[in-house]
mmCIF file of C-alpha atoms and ligand atoms in Angstrom:
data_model
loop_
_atom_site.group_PDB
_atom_site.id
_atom_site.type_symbol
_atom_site.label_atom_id
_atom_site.label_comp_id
_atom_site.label_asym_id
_atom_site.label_seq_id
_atom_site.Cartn_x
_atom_site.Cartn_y
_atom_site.Cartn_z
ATOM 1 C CA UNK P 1 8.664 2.096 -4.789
ATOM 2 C CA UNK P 2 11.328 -0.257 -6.768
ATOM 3 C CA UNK P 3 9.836 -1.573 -10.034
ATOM 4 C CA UNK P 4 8.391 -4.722 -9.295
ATOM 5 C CA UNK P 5 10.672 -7.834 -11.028
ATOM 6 C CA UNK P 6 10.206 -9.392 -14.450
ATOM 7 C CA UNK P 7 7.746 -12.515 -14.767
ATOM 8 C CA UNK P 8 9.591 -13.671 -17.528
ATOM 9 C CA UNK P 9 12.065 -16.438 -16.565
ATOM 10 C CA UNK P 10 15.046 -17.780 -19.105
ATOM 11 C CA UNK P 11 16.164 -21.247 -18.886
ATOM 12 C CA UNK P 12 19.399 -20.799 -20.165
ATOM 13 C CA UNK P 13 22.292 -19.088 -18.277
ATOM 14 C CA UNK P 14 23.810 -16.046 -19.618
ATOM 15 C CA UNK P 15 27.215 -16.471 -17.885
ATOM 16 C CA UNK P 16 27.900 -19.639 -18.571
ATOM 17 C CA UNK P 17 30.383 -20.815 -21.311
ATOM 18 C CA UNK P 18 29.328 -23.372 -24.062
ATOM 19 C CA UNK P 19 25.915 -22.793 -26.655
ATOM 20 C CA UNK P 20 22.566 -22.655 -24.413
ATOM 21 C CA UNK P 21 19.416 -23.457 -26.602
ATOM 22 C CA UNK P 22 16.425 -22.593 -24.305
ATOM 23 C CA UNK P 23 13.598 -20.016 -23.731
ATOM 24 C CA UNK P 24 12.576 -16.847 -22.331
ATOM 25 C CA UNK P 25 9.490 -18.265 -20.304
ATOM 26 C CA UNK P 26 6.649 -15.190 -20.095
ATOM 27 C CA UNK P 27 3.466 -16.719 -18.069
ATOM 28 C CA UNK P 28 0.457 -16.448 -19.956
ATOM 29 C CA UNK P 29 -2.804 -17.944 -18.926
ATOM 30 C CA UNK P 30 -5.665 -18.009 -21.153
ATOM 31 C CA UNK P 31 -8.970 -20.128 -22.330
ATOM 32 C CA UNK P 32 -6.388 -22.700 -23.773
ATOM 33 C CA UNK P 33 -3.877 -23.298 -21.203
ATOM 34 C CA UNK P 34 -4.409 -22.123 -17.292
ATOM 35 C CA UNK P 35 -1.375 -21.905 -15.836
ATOM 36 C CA UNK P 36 0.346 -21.548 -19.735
ATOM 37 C CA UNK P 37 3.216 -19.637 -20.763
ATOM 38 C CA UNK P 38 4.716 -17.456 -23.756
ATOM 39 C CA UNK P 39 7.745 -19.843 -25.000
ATOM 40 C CA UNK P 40 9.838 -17.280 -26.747
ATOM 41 C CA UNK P 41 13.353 -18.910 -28.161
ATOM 42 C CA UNK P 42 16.623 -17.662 -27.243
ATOM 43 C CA UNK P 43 20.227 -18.482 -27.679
ATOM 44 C CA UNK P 44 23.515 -18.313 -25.722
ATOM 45 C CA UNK P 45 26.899 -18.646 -26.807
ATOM 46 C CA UNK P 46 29.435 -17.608 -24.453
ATOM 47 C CA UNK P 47 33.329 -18.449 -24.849
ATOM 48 C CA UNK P 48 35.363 -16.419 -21.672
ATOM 49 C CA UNK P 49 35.708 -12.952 -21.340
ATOM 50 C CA UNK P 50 34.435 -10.548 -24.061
ATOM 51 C CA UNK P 51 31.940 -7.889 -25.260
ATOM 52 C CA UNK P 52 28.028 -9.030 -25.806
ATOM 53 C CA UNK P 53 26.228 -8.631 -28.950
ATOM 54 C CA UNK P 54 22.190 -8.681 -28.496
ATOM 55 C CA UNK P 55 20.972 -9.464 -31.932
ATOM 56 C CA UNK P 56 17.117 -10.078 -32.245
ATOM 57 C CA UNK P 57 14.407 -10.805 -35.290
ATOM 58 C CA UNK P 58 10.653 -11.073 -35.334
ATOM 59 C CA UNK P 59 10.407 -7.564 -32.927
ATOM 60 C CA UNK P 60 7.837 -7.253 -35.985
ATOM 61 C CA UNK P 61 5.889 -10.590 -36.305
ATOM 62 C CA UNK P 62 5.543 -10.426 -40.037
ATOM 63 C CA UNK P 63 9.316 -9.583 -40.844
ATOM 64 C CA UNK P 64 11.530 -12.446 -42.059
ATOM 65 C CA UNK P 65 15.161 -11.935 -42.997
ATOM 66 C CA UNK P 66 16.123 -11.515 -39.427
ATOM 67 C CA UNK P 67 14.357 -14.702 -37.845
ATOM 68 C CA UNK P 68 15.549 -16.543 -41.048
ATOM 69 C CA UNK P 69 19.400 -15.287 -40.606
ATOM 70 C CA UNK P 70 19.529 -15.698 -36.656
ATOM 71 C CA UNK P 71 18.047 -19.071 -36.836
ATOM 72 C CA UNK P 72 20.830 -20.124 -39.355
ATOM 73 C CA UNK P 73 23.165 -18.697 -36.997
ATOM 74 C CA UNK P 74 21.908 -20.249 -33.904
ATOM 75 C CA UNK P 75 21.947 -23.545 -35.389
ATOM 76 C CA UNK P 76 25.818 -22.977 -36.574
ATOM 77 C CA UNK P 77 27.408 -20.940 -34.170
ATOM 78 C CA UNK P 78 29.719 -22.765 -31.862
ATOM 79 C CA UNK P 79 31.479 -21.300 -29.035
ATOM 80 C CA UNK P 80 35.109 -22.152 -29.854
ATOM 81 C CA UNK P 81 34.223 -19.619 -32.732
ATOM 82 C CA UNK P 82 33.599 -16.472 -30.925
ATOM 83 C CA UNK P 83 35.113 -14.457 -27.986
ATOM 84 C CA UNK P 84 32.992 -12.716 -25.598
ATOM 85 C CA UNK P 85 29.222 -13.330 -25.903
ATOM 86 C CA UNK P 86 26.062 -13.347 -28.412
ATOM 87 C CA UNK P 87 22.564 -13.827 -27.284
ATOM 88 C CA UNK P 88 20.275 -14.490 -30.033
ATOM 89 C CA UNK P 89 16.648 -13.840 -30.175
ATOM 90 C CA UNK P 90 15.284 -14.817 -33.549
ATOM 91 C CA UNK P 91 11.983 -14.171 -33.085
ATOM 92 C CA UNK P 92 11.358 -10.953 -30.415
ATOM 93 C CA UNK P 93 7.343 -10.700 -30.353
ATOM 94 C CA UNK P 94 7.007 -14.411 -30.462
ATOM 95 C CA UNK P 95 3.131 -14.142 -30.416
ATOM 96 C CA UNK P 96 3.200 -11.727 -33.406
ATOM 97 C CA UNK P 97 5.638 -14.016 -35.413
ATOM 98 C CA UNK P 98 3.610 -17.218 -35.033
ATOM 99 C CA UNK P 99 0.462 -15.460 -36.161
ATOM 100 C CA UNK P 100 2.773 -13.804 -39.100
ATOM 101 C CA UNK P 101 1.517 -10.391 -38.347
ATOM 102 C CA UNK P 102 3.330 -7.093 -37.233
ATOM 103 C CA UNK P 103 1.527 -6.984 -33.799
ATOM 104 C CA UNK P 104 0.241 -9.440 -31.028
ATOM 105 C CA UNK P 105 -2.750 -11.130 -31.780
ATOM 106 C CA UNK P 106 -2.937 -11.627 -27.900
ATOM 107 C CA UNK P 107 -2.957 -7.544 -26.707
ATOM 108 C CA UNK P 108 -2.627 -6.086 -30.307
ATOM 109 C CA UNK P 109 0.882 -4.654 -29.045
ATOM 110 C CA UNK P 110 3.255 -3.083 -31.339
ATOM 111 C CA UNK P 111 6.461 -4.415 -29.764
ATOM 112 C CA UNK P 112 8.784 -1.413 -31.348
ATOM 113 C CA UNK P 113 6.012 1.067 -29.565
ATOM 114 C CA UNK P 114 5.923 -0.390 -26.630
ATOM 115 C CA UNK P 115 9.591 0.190 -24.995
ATOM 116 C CA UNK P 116 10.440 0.747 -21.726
ATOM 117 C CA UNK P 117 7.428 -1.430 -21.151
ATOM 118 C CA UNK P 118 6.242 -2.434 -17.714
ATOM 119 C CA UNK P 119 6.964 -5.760 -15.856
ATOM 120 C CA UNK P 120 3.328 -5.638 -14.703
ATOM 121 C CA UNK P 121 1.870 -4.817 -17.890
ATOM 122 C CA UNK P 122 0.844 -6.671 -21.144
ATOM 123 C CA UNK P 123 2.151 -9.715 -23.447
ATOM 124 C CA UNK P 124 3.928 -7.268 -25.391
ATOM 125 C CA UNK P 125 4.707 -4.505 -22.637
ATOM 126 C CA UNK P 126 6.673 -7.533 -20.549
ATOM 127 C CA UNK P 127 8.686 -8.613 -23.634
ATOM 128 C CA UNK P 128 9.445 -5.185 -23.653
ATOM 129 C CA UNK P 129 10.279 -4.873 -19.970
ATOM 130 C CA UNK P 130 12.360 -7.817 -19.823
ATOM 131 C CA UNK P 131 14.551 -6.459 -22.630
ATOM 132 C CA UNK P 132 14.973 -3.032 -21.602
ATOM 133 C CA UNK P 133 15.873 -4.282 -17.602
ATOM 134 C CA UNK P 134 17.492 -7.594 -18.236
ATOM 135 C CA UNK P 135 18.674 -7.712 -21.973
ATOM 136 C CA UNK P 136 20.328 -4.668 -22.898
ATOM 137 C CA UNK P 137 22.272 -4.038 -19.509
ATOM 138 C CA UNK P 138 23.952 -7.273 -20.570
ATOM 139 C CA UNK P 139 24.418 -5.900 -23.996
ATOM 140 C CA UNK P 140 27.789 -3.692 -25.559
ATOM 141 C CA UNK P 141 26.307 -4.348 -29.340
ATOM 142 C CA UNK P 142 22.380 -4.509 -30.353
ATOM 143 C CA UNK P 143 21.642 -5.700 -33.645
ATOM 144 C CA UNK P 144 17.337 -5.347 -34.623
ATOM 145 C CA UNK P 145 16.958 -6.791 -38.131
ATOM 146 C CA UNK P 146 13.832 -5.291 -39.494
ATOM 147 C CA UNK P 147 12.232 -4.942 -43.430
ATOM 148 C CA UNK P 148 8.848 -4.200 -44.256
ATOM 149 C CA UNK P 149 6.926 -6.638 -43.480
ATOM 150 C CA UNK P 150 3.503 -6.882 -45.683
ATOM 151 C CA UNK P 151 2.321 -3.353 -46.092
ATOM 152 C CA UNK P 152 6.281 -1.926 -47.830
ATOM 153 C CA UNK P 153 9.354 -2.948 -49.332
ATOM 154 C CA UNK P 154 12.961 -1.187 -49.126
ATOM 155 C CA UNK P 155 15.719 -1.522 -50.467
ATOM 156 C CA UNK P 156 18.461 -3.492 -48.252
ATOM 157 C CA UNK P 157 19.535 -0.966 -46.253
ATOM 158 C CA UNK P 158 21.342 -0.977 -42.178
ATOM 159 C CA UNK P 159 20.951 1.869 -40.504
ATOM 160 C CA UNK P 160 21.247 4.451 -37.525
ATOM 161 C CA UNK P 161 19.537 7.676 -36.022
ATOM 162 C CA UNK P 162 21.253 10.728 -35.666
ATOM 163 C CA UNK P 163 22.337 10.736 -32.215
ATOM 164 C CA UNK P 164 23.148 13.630 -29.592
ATOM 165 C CA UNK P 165 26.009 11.905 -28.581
ATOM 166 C CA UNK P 166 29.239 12.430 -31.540
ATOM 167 C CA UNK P 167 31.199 9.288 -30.318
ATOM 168 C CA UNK P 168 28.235 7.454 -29.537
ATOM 169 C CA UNK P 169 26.927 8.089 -33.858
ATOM 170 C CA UNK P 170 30.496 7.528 -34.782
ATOM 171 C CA UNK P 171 30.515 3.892 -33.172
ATOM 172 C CA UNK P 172 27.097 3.454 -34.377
ATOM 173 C CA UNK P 173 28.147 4.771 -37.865
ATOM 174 C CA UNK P 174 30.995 2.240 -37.952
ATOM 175 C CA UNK P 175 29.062 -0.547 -37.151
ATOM 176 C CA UNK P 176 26.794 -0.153 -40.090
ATOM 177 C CA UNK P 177 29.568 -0.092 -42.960
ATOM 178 C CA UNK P 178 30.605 -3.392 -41.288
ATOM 179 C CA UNK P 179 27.159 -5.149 -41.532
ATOM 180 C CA UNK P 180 27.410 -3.845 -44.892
ATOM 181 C CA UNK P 181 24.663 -3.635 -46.292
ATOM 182 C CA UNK P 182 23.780 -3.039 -50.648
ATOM 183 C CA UNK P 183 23.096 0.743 -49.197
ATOM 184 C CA UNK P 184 23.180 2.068 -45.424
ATOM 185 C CA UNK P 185 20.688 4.771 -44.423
ATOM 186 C CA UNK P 186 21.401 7.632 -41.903
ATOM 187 C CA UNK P 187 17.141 7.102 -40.886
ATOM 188 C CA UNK P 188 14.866 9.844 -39.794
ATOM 189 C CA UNK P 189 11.662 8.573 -37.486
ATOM 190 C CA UNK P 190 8.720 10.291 -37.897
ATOM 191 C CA UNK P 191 7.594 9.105 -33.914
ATOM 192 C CA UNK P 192 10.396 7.610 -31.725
ATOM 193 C CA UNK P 193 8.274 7.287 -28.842
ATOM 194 C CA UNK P 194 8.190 3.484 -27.685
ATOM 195 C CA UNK P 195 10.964 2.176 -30.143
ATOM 196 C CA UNK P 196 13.207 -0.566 -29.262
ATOM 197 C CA UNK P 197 16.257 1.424 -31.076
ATOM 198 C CA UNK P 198 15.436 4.320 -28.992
ATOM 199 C CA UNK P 199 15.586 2.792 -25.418
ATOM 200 C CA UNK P 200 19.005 0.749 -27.207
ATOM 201 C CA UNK P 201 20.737 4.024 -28.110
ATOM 202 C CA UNK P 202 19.712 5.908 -24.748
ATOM 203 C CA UNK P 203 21.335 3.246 -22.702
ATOM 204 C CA UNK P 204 24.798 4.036 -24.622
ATOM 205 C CA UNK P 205 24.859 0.786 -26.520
ATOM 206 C CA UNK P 206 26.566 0.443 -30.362
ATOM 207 C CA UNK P 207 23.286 0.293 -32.296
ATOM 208 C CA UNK P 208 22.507 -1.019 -35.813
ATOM 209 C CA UNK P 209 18.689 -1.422 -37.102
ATOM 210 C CA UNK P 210 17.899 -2.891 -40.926
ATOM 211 C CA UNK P 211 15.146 -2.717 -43.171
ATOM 212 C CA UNK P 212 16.135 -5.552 -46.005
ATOM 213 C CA UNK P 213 13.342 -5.972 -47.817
ATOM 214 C CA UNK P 214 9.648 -6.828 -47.477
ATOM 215 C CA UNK P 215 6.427 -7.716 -48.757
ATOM 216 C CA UNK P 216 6.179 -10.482 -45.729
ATOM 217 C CA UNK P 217 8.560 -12.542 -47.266
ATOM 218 C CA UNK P 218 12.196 -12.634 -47.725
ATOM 219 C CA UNK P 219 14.294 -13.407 -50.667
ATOM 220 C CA UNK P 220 17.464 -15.366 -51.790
ATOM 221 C CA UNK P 221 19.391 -11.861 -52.136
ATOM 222 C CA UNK P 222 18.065 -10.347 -48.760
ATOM 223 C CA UNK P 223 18.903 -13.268 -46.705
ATOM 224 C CA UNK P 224 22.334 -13.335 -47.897
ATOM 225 C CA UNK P 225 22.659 -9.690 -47.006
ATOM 226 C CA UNK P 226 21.402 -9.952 -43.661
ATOM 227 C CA UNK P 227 23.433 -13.519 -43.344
ATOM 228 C CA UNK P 228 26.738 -11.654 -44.423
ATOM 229 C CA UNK P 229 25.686 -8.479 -42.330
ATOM 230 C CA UNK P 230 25.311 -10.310 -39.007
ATOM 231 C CA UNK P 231 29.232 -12.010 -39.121
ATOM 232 C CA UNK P 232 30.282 -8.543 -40.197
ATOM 233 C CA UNK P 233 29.002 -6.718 -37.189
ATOM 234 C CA UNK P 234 29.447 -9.605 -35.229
ATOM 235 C CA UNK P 235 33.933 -9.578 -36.460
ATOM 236 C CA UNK P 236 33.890 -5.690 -35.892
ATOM 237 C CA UNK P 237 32.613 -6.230 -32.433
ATOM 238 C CA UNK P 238 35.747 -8.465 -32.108
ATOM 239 C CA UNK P 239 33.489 -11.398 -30.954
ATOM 240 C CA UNK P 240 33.601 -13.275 -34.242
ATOM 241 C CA UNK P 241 36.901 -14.555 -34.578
ATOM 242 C CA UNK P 242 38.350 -13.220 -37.616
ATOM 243 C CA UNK P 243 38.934 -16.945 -39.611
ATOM 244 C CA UNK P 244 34.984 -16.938 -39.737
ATOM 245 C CA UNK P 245 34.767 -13.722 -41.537
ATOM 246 C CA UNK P 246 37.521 -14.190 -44.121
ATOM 247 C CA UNK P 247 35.179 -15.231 -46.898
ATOM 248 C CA UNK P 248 33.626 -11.993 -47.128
ATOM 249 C CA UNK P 249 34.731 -10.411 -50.210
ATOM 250 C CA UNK P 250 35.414 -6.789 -50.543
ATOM 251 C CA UNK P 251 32.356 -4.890 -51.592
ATOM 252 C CA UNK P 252 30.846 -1.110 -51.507
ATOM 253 C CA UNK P 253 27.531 0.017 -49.729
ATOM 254 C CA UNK P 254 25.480 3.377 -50.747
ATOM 255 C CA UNK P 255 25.012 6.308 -48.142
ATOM 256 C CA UNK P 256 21.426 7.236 -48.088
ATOM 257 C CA UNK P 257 19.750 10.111 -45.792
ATOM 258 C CA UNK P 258 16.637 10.838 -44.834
ATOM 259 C CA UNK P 259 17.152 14.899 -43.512
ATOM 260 C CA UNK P 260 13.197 15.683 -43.093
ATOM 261 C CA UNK P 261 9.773 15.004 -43.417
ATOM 262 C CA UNK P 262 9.807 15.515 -47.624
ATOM 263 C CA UNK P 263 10.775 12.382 -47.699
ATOM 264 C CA UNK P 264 7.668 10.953 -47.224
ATOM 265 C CA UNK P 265 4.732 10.734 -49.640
ATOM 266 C CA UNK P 266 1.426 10.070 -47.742
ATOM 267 C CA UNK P 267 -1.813 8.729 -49.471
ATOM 268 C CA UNK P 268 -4.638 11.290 -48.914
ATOM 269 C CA UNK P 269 -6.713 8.577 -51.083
ATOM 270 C CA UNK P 270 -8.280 5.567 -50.912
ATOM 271 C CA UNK P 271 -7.555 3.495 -54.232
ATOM 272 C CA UNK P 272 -5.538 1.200 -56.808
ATOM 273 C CA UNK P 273 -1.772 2.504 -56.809
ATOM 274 C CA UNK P 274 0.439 2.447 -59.182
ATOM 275 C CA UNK P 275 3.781 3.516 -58.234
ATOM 276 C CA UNK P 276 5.847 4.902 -61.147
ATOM 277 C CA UNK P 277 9.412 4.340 -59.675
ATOM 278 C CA UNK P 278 10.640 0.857 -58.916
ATOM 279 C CA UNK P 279 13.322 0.803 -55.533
ATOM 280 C CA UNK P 280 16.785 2.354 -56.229
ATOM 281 C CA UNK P 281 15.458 4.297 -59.148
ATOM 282 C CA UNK P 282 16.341 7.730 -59.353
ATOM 283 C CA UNK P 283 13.549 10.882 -58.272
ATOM 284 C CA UNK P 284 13.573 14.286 -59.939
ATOM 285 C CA UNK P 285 11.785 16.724 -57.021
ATOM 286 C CA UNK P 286 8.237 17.522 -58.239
ATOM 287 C CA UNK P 287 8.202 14.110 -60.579
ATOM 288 C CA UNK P 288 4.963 12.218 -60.643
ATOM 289 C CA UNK P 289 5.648 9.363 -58.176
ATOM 290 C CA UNK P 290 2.736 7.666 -58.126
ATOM 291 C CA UNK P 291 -0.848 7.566 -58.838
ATOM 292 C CA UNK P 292 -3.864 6.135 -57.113
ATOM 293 C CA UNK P 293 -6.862 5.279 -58.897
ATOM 294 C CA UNK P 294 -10.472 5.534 -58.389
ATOM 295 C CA UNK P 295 -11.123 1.722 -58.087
ATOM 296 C CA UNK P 296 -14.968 2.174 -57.334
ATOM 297 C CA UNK P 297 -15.519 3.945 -61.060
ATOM 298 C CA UNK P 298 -14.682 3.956 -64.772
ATOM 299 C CA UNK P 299 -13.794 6.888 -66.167
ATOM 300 C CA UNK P 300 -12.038 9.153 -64.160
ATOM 301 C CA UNK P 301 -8.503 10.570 -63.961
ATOM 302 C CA UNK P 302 -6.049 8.789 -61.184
ATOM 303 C CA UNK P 303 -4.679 11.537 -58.676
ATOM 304 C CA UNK P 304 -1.035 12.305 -59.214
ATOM 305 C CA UNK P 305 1.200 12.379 -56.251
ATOM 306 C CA UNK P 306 4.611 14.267 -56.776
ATOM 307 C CA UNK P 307 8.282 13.965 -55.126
ATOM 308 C CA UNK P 308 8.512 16.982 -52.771
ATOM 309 C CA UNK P 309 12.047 15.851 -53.364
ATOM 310 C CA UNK P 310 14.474 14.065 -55.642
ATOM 311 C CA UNK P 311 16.620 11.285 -54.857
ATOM 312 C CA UNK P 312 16.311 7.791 -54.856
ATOM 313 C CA UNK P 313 13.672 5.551 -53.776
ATOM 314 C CA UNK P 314 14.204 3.537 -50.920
ATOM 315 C CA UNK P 315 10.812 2.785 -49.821
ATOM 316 C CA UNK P 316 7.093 1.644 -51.527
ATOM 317 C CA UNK P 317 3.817 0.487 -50.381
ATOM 318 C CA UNK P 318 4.007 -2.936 -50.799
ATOM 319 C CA UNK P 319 0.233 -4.307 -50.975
ATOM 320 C CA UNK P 320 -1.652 -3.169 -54.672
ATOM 321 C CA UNK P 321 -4.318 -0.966 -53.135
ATOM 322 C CA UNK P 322 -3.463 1.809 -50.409
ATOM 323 C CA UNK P 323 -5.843 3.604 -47.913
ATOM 324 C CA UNK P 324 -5.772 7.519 -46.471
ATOM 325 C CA UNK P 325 -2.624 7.572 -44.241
ATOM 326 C CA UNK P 326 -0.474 4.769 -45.503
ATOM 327 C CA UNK P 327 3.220 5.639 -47.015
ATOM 328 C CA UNK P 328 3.015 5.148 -50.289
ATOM 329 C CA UNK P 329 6.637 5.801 -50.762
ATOM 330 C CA UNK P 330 9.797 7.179 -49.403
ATOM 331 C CA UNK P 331 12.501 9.032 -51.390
ATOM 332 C CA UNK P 332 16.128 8.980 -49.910
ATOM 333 C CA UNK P 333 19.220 11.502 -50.688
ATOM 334 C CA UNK P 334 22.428 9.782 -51.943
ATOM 335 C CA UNK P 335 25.325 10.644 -49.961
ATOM 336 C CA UNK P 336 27.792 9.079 -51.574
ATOM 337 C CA UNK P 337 27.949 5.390 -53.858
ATOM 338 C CA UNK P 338 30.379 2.791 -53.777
ATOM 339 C CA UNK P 339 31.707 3.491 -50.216
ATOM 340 C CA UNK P 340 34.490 0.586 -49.284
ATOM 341 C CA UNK P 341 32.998 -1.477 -46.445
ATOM 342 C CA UNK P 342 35.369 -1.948 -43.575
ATOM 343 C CA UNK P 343 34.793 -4.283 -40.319
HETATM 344 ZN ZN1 ZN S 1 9.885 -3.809 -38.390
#
């Protein structure tokens, strides 16, 4: 049986030339409005004949350099300025950015767990639906601007998954020096299941995903990166037009990796933690990286967690007490510094 078609309805039109301000229109009827609807924001600039760039924010409610950047952009962008297409979605799980949380308060969906998603399924599942069906076939170049939201912090990183597919990671790869980012991160996912990036890069498309900072708010310096990194992917699509991109000054970005699961240090306590590395510091393997403390009781000796690897650290637990089960931190290789970033 064919899949039955999307509820969601846009009122703008993506083929048609000129900027379209409007909304992706996802029925929703609840105690507060009957016959209501999920009004989730969405830009259109389209100037002739050209490759599409997808570029979205808020696919985590409680994430805020993307919605902050794309919202600039949607506001600015005029269609004499680009070639080709750019649909902008600042704010992806529009439920989950208006309550500033990282899921739906409506269905508690995770949007970046819940791809392909089903047309007949929840809030969250038909955002996901609509994007993996309607969005992304229209799409050459994604763009999913991400940080940590409350629970971690990074440091400003772009980045892409190791793909099976040479070309397809070169493209990817290229992409990523252009946003250029302070460091770019070759990522390793503990559980791709469900992600957004994963149904992106499966479908063939040139994919870049960021994590630019965090504690659920955003910063003058991660703002400008994400700002600069958008016209830089956006020029080496060759849908900016290069006289918009000529400001950008010449400047280096770090090569991180992630190869394996060392990376990770996991909290097997409940407690007060005190992380003893701040972000981009440097990690000797078996160094003390943290310690939680027994916040119930005086008196007694934190518990020491060590690096099971040296490096650098790229990620922390953002939030001053940590649970059994949340990442306290993550410690990167460095590939190589001061890389030249070309679009
Ligand atoms: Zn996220």
């Amino acid at each position: 049986m064919p899949m039955r078609a999307s509820p969601v309805q846009p009122t703008v039109d993506f083929d048609a030339d000129g900027e379209q301000h409007g909304f992706l229109k996802l029925p929703h009827s609840h105690d507060t409005s009957a016959w209501g609807a999920e009004m989730i924001p969405v830009t259109v600039i389209r100037n002739g004949e050209g490759p599409t760039a997808l570029l979205t924010g808020g696919n985590h409610g409680d994430e805020y350099e993307g919605p902050i950047a794309l919202s600039k952009l949607a506001a600015t962008l005029k269609a004499k300025d680009v070639q080709g297409r750019v649909i902008i979605v600042p704010f992806m799980n529009f439920p989950a950015f208006r309550a500033g949380s990282r899921t739906s308060p409506i269905d508690g969906g995770n949007l970046n767990r819940s791809f392909p998603g089903r047309p007949d399924g929840t809030v969250t599942e038909k955002i996901a639906d609509y994007f993996q069906r309607y969005l992304l076939p229209l799409a050459d170049y994604v763009l999913d601007l991400h940080a940590g939201g409350r629970t971690l912090d990074f440091v400003p990183f772009a980045a892409i998954h190791l793909l099976p597919d040479a070309g397809q990671q070169a493209r990817c790869e290229a992409a990523m020096s252009a946003f250029g980012a302070p460091y770019s991160m070759r990522m390793l996912e503990l559980d791709s299941v469900g992600l957004y990036d994963t149904a992106v890069e499966e479908a063939g498309k040139v994919f870049v995903s960021t994590e630019l900072g965090g504690g659920g708010t955003a910063t003058v310096q991660s703002v400008a990166v994400a700002e600069r990194g958008v016209r830089g992917f956006l020029q080496h699509a060759g849908i900016l037009r290069q006289d918009e991109a000529a400001c950008q000054a010449p400047r280096g970005t770090t090569l991180l990796d992630m190869p394996d699961g060392t990376c990770f240090t996991t909290s097997e306590h409940d407690g007060l933690l005190e992380l003893c590395k701040d972000l981009g510091e440097t990690v000797e393997k078996g160094e003390v990286i943290a310690r939680i403390h027994d916040a119930s009781r005086t008196g007694v000796a934190p518990v020491e967690y060590r690096s099971r690897r040296g490096g650098m650290l790229a990620a922390r637990h953002f939030p001053g007490l940590v649970r059994t089960g949340d990442t306290v931190a993550v410690v990167a290789d460095v590939v190589e510094r001061g890389m030249p970033v070309t679009v």
